[in-house]
PDB file of C-alpha atoms in Angstrom:
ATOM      1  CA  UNK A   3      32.577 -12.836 -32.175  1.00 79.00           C
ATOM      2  CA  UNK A   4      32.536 -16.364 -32.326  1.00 85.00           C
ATOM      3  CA  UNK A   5      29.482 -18.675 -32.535  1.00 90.00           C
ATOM      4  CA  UNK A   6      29.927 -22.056 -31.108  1.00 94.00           C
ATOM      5  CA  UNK A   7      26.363 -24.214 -31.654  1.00 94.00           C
ATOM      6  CA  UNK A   8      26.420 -27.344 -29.094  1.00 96.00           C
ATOM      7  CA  UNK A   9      24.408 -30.395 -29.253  1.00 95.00           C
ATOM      8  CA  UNK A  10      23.895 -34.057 -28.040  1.00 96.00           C
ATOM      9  CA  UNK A  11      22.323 -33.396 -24.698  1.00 94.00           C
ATOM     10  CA  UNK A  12      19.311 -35.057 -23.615  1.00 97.00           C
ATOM     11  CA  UNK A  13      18.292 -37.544 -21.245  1.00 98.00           C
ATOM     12  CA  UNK A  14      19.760 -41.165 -20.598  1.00 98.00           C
ATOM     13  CA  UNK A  15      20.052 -43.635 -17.687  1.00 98.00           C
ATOM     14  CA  UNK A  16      22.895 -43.909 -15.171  1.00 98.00           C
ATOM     15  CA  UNK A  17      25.866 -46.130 -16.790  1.00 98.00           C
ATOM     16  CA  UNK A  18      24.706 -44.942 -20.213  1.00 98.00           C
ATOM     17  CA  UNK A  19      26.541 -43.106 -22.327  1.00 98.00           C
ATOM     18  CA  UNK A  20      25.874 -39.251 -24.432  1.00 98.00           C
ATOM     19  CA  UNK A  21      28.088 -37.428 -26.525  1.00 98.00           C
ATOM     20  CA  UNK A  22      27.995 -33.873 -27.237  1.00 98.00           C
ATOM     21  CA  UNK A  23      29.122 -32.117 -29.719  1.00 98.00           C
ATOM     22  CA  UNK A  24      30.516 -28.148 -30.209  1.00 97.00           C
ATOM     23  CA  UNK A  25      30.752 -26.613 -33.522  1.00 95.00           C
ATOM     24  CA  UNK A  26      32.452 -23.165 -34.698  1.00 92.00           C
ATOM     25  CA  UNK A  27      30.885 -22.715 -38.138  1.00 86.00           C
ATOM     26  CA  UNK A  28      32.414 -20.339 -40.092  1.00 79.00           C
ATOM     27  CA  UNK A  29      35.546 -19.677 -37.672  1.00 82.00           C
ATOM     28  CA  UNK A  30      38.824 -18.526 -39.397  1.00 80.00           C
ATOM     29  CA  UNK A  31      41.182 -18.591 -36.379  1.00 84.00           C
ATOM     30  CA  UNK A  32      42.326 -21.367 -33.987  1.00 86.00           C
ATOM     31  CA  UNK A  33      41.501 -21.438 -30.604  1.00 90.00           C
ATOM     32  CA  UNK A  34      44.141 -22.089 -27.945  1.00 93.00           C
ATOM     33  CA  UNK A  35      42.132 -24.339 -26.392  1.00 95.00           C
ATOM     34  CA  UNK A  36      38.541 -25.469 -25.811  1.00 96.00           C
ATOM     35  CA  UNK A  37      36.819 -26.412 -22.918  1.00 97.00           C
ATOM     36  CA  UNK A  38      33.771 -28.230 -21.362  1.00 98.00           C
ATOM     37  CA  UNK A  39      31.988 -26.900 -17.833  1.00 98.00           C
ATOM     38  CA  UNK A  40      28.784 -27.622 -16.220  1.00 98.00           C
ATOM     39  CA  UNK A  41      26.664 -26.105 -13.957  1.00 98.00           C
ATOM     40  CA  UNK A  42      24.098 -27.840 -11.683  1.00 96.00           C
ATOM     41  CA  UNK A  43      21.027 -26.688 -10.339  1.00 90.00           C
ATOM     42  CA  UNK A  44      22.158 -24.167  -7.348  1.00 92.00           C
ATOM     43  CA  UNK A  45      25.953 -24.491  -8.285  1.00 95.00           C
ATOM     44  CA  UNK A  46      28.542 -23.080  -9.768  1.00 95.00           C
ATOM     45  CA  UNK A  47      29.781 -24.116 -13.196  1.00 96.00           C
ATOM     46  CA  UNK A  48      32.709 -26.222 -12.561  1.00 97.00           C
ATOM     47  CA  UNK A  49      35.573 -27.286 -15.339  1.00 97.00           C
ATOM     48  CA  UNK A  50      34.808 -30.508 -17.163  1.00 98.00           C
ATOM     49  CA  UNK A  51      37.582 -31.488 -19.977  1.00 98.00           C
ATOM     50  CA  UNK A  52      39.467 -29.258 -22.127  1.00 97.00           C
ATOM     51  CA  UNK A  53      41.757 -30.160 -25.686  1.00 97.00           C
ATOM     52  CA  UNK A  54      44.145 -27.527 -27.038  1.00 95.00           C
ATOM     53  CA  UNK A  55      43.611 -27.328 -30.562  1.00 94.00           C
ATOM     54  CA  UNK A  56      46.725 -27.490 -32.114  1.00 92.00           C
ATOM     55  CA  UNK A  57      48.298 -30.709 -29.906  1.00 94.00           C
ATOM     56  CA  UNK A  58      45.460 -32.114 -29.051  1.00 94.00           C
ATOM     57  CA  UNK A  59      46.384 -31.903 -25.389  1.00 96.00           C
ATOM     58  CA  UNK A  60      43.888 -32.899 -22.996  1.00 97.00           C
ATOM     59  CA  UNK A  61      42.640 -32.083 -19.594  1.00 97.00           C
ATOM     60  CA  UNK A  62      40.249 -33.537 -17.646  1.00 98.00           C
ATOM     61  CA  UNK A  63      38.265 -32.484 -13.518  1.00 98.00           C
ATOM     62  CA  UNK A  64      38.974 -35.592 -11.382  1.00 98.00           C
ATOM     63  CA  UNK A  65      35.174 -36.233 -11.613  1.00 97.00           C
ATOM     64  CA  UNK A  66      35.667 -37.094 -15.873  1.00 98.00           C
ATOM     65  CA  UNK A  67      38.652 -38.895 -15.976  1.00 98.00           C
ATOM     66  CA  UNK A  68      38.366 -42.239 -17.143  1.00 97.00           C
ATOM     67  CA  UNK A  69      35.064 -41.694 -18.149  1.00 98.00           C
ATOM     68  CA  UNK A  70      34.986 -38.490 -20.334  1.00 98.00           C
ATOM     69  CA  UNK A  71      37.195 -37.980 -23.595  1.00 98.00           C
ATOM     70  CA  UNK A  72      36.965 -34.869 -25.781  1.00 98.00           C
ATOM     71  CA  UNK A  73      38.602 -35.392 -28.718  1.00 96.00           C
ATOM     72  CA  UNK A  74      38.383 -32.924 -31.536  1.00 95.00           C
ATOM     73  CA  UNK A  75      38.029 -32.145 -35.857  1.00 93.00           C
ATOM     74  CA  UNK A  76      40.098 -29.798 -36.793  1.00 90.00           C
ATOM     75  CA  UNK A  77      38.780 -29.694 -39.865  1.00 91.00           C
ATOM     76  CA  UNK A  78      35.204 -29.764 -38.920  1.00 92.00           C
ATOM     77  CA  UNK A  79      36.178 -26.821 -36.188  1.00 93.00           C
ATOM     78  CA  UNK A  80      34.337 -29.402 -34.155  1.00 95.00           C
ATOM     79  CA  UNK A  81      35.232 -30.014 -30.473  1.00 97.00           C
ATOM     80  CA  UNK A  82      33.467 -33.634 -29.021  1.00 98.00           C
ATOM     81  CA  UNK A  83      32.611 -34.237 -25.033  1.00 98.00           C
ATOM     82  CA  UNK A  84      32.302 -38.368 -25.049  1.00 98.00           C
ATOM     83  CA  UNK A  85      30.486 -39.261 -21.698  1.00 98.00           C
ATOM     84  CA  UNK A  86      30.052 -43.065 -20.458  1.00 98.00           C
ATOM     85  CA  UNK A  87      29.368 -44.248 -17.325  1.00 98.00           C
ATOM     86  CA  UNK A  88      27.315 -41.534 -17.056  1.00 98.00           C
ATOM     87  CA  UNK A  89      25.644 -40.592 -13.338  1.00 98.00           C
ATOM     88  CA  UNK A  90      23.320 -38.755 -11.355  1.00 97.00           C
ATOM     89  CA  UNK A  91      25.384 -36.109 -10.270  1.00 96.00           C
ATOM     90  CA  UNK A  92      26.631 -35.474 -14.015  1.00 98.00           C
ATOM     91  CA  UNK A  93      23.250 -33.824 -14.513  1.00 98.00           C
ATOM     92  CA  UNK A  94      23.818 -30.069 -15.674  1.00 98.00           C
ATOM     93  CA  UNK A  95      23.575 -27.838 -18.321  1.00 98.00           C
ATOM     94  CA  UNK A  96      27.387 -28.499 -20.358  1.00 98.00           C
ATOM     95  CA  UNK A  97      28.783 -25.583 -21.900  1.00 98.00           C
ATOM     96  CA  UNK A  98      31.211 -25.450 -24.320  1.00 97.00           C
ATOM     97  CA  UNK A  99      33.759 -22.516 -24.468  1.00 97.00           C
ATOM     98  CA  UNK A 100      36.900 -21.082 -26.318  1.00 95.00           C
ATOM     99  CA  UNK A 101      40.096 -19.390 -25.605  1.00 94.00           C
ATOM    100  CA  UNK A 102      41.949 -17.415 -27.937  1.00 92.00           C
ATOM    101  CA  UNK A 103      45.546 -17.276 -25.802  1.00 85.00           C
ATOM    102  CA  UNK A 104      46.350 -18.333 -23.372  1.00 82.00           C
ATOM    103  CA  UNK A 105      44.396 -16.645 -20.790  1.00 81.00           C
ATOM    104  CA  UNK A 106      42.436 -18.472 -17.487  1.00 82.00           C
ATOM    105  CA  UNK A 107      39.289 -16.367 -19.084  1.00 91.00           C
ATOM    106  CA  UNK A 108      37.516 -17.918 -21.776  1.00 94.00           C
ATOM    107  CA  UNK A 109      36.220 -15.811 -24.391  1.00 93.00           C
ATOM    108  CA  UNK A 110      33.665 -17.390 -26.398  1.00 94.00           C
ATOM    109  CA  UNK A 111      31.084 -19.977 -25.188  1.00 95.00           C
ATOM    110  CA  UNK A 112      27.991 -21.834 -26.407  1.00 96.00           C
ATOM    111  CA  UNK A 113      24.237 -21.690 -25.523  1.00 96.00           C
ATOM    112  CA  UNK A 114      25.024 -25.073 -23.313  1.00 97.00           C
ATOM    113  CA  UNK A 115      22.732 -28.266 -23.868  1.00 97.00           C
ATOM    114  CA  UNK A 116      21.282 -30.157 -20.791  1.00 98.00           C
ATOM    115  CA  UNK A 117      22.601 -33.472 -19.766  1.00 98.00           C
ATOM    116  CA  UNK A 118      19.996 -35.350 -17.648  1.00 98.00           C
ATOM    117  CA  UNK A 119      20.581 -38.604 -15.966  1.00 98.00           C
ATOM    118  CA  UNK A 120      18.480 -40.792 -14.035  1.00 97.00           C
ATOM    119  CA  UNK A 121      19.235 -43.015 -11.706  1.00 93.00           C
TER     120      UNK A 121
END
């Protein structure tokens, strides 16, 4: 099982800026791809950004583009969630998760950090 150990949450002002970060200590195999989702008080987590590992391919939810980058160290097994322009409504807990294949499931994920912003 993989351990993925997340951190850079916290709270900051709308328009400001976090980043977060997502490390895989001691993993020995590639993920496909890794992702970033969020859930909000009394919602469902929702898809943030995801990078594939080996291209460096990335994806981003309608709501993070242009504002959200996740860029990645491959050699750090360290995957990044940049957020500016933050807002309200990006307040959740932010999880990060892996995928071995190429599966919809994801099959590792982090504790998740909270993201608060204030308006």
């Amino acid at each position: 099982q993989v351990q993925l150990v997340e951190s850079g949450g916290g709270l900051v002002q709308a328009g400001g800026s976090l980043r977060l970060s997502c490390a895989a200590p001691g993993r020995t195999c590639s993920p496909y791809l890794m992702g970033w989702l969020r859930q909000a008080p009394e919602k469902g987590r929702e898809f943030v950004a995801a990078v594939t590992w080996l291209s460096g391919t990335t994806f981003y939810a309608d709501s993070a583009k242009g504002r959200f980058t996740t860029p990645r160290d491959n050699a750090k097994n360290t995957v990044y969630l940049q957020m500016n322009s933050l807002k309200p409504e990006d307040t959740a807990v932010y999880y990060c998760a892996g995928r071995v294949g190429t599966a919809t499931e994801y099959d590792y994920w982090g504790q998740g950090t909270q993201v608060t912003v204030s308006s």
